Coordinates of C-alpha atoms in Angstrom, one line a residue:
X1 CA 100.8 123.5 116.9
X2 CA 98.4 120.5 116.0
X3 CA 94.7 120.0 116.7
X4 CA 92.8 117.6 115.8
X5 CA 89.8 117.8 112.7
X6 CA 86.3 117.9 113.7
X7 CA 83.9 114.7 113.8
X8 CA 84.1 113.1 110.6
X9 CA 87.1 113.8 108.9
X10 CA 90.5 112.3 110.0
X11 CA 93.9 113.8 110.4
X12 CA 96.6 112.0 108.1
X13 CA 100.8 111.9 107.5
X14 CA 102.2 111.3 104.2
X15 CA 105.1 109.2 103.8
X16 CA 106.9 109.2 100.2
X17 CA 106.8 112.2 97.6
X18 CA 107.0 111.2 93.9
X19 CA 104.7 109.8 91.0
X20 CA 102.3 107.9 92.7
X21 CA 101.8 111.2 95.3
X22 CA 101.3 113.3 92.2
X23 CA 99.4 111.0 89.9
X24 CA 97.3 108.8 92.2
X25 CA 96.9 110.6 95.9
X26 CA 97.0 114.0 95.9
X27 CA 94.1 114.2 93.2
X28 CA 92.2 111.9 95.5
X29 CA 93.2 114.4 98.6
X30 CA 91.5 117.2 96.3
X31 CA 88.4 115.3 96.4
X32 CA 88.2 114.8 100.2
X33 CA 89.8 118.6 101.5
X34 CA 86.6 118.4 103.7
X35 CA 87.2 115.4 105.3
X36 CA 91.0 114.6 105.2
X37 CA 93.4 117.0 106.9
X38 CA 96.8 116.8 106.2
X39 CA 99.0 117.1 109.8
X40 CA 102.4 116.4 108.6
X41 CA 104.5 114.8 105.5
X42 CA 107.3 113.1 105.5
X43 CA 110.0 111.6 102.9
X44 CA 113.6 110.9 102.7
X45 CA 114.3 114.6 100.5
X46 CA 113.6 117.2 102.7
X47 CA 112.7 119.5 100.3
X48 CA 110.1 118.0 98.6
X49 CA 108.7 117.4 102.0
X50 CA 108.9 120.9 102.3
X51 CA 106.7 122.4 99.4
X52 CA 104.0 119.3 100.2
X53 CA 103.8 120.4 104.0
X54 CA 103.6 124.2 102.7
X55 CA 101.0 123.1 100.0
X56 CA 98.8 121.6 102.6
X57 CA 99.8 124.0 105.7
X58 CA 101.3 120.7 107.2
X59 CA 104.2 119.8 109.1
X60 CA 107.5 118.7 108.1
X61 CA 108.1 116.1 110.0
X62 CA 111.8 115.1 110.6
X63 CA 111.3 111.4 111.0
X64 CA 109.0 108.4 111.1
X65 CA 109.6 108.1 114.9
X66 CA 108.2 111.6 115.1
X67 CA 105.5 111.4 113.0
X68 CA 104.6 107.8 114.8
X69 CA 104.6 109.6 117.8
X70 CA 101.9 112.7 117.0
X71 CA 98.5 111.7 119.1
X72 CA 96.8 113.6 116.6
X73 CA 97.5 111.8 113.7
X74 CA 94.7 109.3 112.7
X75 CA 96.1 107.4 109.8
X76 CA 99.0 107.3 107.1
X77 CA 99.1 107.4 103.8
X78 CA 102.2 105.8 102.7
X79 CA 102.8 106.5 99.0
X80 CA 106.6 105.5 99.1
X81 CA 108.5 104.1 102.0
X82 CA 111.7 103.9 100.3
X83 CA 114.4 101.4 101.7
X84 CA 112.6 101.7 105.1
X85 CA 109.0 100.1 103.8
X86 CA 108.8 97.2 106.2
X87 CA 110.3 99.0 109.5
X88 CA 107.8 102.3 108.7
X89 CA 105.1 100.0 108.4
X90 CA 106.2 98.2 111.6
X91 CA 106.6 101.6 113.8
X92 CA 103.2 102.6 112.5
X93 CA 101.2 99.5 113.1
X94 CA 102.6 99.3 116.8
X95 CA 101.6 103.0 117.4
X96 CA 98.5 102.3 115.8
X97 CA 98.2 104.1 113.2
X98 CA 95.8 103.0 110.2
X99 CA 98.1 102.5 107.1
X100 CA 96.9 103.2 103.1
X101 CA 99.6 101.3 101.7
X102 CA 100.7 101.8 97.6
X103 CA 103.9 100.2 96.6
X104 CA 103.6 97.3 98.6
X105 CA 105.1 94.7 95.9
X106 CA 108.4 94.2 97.4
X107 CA 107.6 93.2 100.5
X108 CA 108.8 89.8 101.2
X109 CA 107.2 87.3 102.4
X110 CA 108.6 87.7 106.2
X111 CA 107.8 90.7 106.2
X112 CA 104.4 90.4 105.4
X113 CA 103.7 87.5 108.1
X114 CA 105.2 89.6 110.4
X115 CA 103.7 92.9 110.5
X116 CA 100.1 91.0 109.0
X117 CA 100.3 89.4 112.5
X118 CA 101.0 92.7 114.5
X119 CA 98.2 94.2 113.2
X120 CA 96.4 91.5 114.3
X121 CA 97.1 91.3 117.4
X122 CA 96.6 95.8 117.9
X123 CA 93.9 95.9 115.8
X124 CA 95.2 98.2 113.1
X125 CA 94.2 98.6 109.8
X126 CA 96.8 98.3 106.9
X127 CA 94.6 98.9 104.0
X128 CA 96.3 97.8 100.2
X129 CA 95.7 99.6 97.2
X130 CA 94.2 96.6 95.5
X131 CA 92.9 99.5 92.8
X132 CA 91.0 96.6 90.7
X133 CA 88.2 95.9 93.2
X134 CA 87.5 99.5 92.9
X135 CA 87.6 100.3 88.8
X136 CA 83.9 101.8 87.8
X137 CA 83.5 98.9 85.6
X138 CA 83.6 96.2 88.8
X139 CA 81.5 98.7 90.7
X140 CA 79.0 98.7 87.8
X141 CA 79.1 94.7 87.4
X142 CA 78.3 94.4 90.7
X143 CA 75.2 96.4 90.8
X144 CA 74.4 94.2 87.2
X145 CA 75.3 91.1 89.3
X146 CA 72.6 92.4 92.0
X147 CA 69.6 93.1 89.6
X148 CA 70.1 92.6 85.6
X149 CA 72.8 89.9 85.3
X150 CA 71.9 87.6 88.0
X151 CA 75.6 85.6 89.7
X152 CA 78.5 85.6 87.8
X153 CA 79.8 82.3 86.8
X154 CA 82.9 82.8 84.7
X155 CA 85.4 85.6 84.3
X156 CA 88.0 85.6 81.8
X157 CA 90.8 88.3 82.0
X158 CA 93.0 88.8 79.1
X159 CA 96.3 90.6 80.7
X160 CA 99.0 91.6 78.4
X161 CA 102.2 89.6 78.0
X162 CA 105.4 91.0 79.5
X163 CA 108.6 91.3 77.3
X164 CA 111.2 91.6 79.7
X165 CA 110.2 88.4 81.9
X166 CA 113.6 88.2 83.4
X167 CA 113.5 91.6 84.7
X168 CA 112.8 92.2 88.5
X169 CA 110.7 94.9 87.9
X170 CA 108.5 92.8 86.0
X171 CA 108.2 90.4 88.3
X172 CA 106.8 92.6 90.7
X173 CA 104.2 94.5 88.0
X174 CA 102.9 90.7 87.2
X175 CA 102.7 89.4 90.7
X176 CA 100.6 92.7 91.8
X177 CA 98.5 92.8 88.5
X178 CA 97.1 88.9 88.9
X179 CA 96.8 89.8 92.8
X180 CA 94.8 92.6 92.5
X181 CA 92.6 91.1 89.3
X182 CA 91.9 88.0 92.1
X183 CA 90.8 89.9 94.5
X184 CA 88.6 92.0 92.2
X185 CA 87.1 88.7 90.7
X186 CA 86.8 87.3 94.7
X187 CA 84.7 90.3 95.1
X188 CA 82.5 89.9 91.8
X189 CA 81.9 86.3 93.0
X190 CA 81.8 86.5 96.6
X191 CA 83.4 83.9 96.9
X192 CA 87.3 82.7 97.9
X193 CA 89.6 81.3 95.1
X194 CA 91.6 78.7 97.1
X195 CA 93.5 76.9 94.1
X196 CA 95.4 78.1 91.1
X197 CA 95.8 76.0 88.3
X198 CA 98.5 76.4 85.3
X199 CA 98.5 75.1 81.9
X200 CA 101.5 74.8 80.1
X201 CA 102.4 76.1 76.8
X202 CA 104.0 73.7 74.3
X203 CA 106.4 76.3 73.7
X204 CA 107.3 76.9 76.8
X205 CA 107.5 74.2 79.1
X206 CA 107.7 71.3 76.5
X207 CA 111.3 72.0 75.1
X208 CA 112.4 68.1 76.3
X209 CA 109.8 65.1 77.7
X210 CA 111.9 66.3 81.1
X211 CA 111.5 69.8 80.9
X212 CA 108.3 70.1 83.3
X213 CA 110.0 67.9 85.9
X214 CA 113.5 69.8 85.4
X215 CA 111.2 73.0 86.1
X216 CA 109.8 71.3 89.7
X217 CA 113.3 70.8 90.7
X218 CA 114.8 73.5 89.7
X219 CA 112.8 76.0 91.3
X220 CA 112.7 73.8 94.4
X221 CA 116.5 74.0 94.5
X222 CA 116.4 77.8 94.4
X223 CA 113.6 78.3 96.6
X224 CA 111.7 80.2 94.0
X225 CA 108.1 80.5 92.9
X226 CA 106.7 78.0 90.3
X227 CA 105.0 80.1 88.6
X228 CA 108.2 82.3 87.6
X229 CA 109.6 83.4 84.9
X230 CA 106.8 81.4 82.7
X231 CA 103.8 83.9 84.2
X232 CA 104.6 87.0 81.8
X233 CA 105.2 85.4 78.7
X234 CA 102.6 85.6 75.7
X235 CA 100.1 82.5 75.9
X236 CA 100.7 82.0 79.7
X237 CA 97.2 80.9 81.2
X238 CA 96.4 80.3 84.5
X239 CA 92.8 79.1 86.0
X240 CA 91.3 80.0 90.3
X241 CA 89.1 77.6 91.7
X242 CA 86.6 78.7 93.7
X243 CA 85.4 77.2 97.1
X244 CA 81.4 76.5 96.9
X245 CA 79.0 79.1 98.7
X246 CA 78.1 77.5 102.3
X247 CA 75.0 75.7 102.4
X248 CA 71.9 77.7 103.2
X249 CA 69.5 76.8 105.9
X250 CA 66.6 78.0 104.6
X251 CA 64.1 75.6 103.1
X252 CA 64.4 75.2 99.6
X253 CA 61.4 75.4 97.3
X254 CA 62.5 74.7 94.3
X255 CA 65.3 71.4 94.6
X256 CA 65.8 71.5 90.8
X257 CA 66.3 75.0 90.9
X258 CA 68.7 74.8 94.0
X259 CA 70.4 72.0 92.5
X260 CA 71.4 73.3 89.2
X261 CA 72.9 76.4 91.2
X262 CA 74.9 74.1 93.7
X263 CA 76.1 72.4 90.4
X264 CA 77.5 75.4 88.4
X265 CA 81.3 75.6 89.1
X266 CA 83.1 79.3 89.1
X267 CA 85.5 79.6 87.2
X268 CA 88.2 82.7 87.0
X269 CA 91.1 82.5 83.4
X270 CA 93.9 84.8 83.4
X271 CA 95.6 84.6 79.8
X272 CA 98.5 86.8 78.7
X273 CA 98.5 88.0 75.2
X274 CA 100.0 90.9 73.4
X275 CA 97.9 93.8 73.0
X276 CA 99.7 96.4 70.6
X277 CA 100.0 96.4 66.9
X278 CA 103.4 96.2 66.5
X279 CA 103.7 92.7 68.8
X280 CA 105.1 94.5 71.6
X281 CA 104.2 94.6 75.2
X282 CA 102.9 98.2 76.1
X283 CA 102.7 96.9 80.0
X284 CA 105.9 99.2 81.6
X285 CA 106.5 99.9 85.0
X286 CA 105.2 103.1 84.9
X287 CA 101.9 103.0 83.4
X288 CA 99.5 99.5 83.5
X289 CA 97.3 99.2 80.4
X290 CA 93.7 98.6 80.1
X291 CA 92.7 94.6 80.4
X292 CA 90.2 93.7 78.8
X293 CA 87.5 90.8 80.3
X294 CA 84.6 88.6 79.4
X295 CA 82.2 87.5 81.7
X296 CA 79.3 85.1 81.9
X297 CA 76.6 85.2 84.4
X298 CA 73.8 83.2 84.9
X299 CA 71.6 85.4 82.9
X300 CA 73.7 87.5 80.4
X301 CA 77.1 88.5 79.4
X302 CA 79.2 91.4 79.4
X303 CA 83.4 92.6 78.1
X304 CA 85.3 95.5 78.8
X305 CA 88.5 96.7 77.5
X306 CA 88.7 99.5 79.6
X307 CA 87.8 100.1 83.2
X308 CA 85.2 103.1 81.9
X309 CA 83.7 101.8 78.9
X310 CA 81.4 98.7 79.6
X311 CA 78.8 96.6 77.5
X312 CA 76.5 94.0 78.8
X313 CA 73.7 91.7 77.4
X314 CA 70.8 89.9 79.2
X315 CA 69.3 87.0 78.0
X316 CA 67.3 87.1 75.1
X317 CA 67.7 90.9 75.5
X318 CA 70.0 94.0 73.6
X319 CA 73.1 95.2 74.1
X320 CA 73.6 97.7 76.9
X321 CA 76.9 100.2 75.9
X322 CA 77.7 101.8 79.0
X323 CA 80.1 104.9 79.7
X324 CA 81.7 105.2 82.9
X325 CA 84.3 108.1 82.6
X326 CA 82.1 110.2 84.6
X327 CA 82.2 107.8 87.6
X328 CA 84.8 108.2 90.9
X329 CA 87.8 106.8 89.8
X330 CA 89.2 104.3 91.5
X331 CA 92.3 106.4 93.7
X332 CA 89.4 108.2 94.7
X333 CA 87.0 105.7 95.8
X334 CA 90.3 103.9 97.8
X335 CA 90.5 106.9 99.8
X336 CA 87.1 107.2 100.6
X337 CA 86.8 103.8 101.8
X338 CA 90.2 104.3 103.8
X339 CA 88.2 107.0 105.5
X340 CA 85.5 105.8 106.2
X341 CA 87.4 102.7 107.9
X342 CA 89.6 104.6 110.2
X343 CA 86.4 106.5 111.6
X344 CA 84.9 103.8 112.6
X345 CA 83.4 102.0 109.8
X346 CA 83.1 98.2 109.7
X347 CA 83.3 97.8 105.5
X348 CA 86.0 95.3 104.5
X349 CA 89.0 96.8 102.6
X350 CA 91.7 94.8 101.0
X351 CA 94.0 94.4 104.0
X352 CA 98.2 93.5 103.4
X353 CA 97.4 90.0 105.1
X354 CA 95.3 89.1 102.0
X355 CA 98.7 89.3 99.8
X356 CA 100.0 86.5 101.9
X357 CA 96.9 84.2 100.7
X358 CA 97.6 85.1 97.2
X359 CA 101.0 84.4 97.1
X360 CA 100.4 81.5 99.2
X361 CA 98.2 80.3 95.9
X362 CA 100.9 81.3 93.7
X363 CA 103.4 79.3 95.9
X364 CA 100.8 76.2 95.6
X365 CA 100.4 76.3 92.1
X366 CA 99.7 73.1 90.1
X367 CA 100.0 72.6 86.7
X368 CA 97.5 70.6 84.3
X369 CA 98.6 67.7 82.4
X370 CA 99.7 67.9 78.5
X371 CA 101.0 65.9 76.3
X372 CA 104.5 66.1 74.7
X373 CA 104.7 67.0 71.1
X374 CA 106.1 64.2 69.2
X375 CA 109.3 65.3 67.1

């Protein structure tokens, strides 16, 4: 029997049962029992659909097509879609079903334009767990932004270097680390990066005069990105451009004043570096490490090295130590906003169409001159 959840609250399927169910969603579902009803789950082993849909007084739902196909389900929370991610997606997003979407790294590019443009065109939401954008310490630089800080002007993310570069896996946990830190830094900044600029190490690039034109061609010939395998390696740094704020029509008062704002370029750093003792990378598949960050607004500073533990300085002012442990972490925070969305609300979420513009930067990437060592 279904029935559908009072006013308010929406009625959601699960799709995929493992580690990000048990570490990342169900302790947000915990938060939100008042508001989220779970109708039916759904993954590829039976049984472990079985103890979720018991857990939750759910149903175990034999399929996607049956669970695409239950008027009383709202949205879906896909957690894993297994070898069927794009065509589950697809099913969904043409029954109309909102979509919460983790694991969404190995989508190709096809894909993406594909069911990005289906939604489109039905009007559903297919909301990404970008989960920087909602870490307490963006949440509390924002409000600092709004009242203490003033804009921020430069960002600098320190992002720990990757000792398997060759491997897939890695390949993936890179790309979906620097798209998620963009779009937490296109948030800070309100505004959108539309460039991405490399700079080369000597090391790296700089083995031969030839070597940066034998990397063009190469990866031309193979059709693959630029920006791989050198993103991932220690001393990697990459730099977003920013397009300028649209001009305001309101009379300005102050030209000087306006002027010296119009003037002030954003600017966004990603640098790789290792961040254990020993020299080795602590970044696995499993687990992401803190990244730590400095930032310059236009009237103060602040770093972080962990997304609960801030400090900020105004101008001419002391230094603010901030904890944020007792904050909503950031799972939780998604899921609220996921809610609130399918209900009704008109608050932007991170959609899967924006990974298309980020790879698109990736794709574009340009690299900034450097001179060959002489031998």
């Amino acid at each position: 029997m279904t029935s559908r959840p009072r006013r308010g609250t929406i009625s959601v399927a699960l799709v995929g049962i493992g580690e990000l169910w048990e570490s990342r969603v169900k302790p947000a579902i915990q938060e939100f029992r008042d508001r989220v009803k779970i109708a039916g789950v759904f993954d590829e082993v039976r049984s472990r659909s079985v103890a979720v849909a018991s857990e939750f007084k759910a149903d175990c739902l034999p399929s996607i097509t049956a669970l695409s196909e239950r008027p009383d389900i709202d949205g879906v929370i896909i957690c894993d879609a297994g070898w069927m991610k794009s065509s589950i997606i697809e099913l969904l997003t043409m029954r109309r079903k909102d979509c919460l979407i983790f694991d969404w790294e190995r989508l190709s590019e096809a894909e993406l334009q594909r069911i990005a443009e289906l939604a489109d065109d039905v009007g559903t939401t297919l909301m990404v767990d970008f989960e920087a954008r909602f870490q307490p310490v963006l949440r509390r630089l924002r409000e600092l932004s709004a009242t203490e800080l003033g804009p921020a002007r430069h960002i600098e993310i320190f992002l720990p270097a990757l000792s398997s570069h060759l491997e897939a896996r890695h390949q993936y946990l890179a790309e979906r680390e620097l798209i998620e830190w963009l779009d937490a830094s296109q948030v800070l900044f309100g505004r959108t990066p539309h460039a991405l600029v490399a700079r080369p190490e000597t090391s790296i690039l700089w083995k031969s005069p030839s070597a940066e034109s034998q990397l063009f061609s190469e990866a031309i010939s193979s059709q693959k990105a630029l920006w791989w395998p050198w993103w991932g390696r220690e001393g990697s740094h990459l730099s977003a451009m920013f397009r300028p704020a649209a001009p305001s029509s309101k009379p300005v008062r102050d030209a000087g004043e306006e002027a010296g704002k119009t003037l002030s370029p954003l600017s966004l750093t990603f640098q790789r570096e290792v961040v254990t003792s020993s020299g080795e990378s602590s970044c696995d598949e499993k687990r992401r490490p803190e990244i730590r960050a400095r930032l310059t607004f236009a009237h103060g500073v602040s770093h972080f090295s962990s997304t609960t533990e801030l400090t900020w300085t105004p101008q001419n002012g002391v230094s603010n130590c901030e904890d944020l442990s007792g904050e909503r972490p950031a799972h939780v925070l998604m899921l609220d906003q996921f809610i609130r969305r399918s209900i009704g609300g008109l608050l932007p979420v991170p959609e899967l169409s924006q990974i298309l513009r980020f790879r698109q930067l990736l794709r574009n990437l340009s690299w900034e001159p450097q001179e060959s060592p002489n031998h």
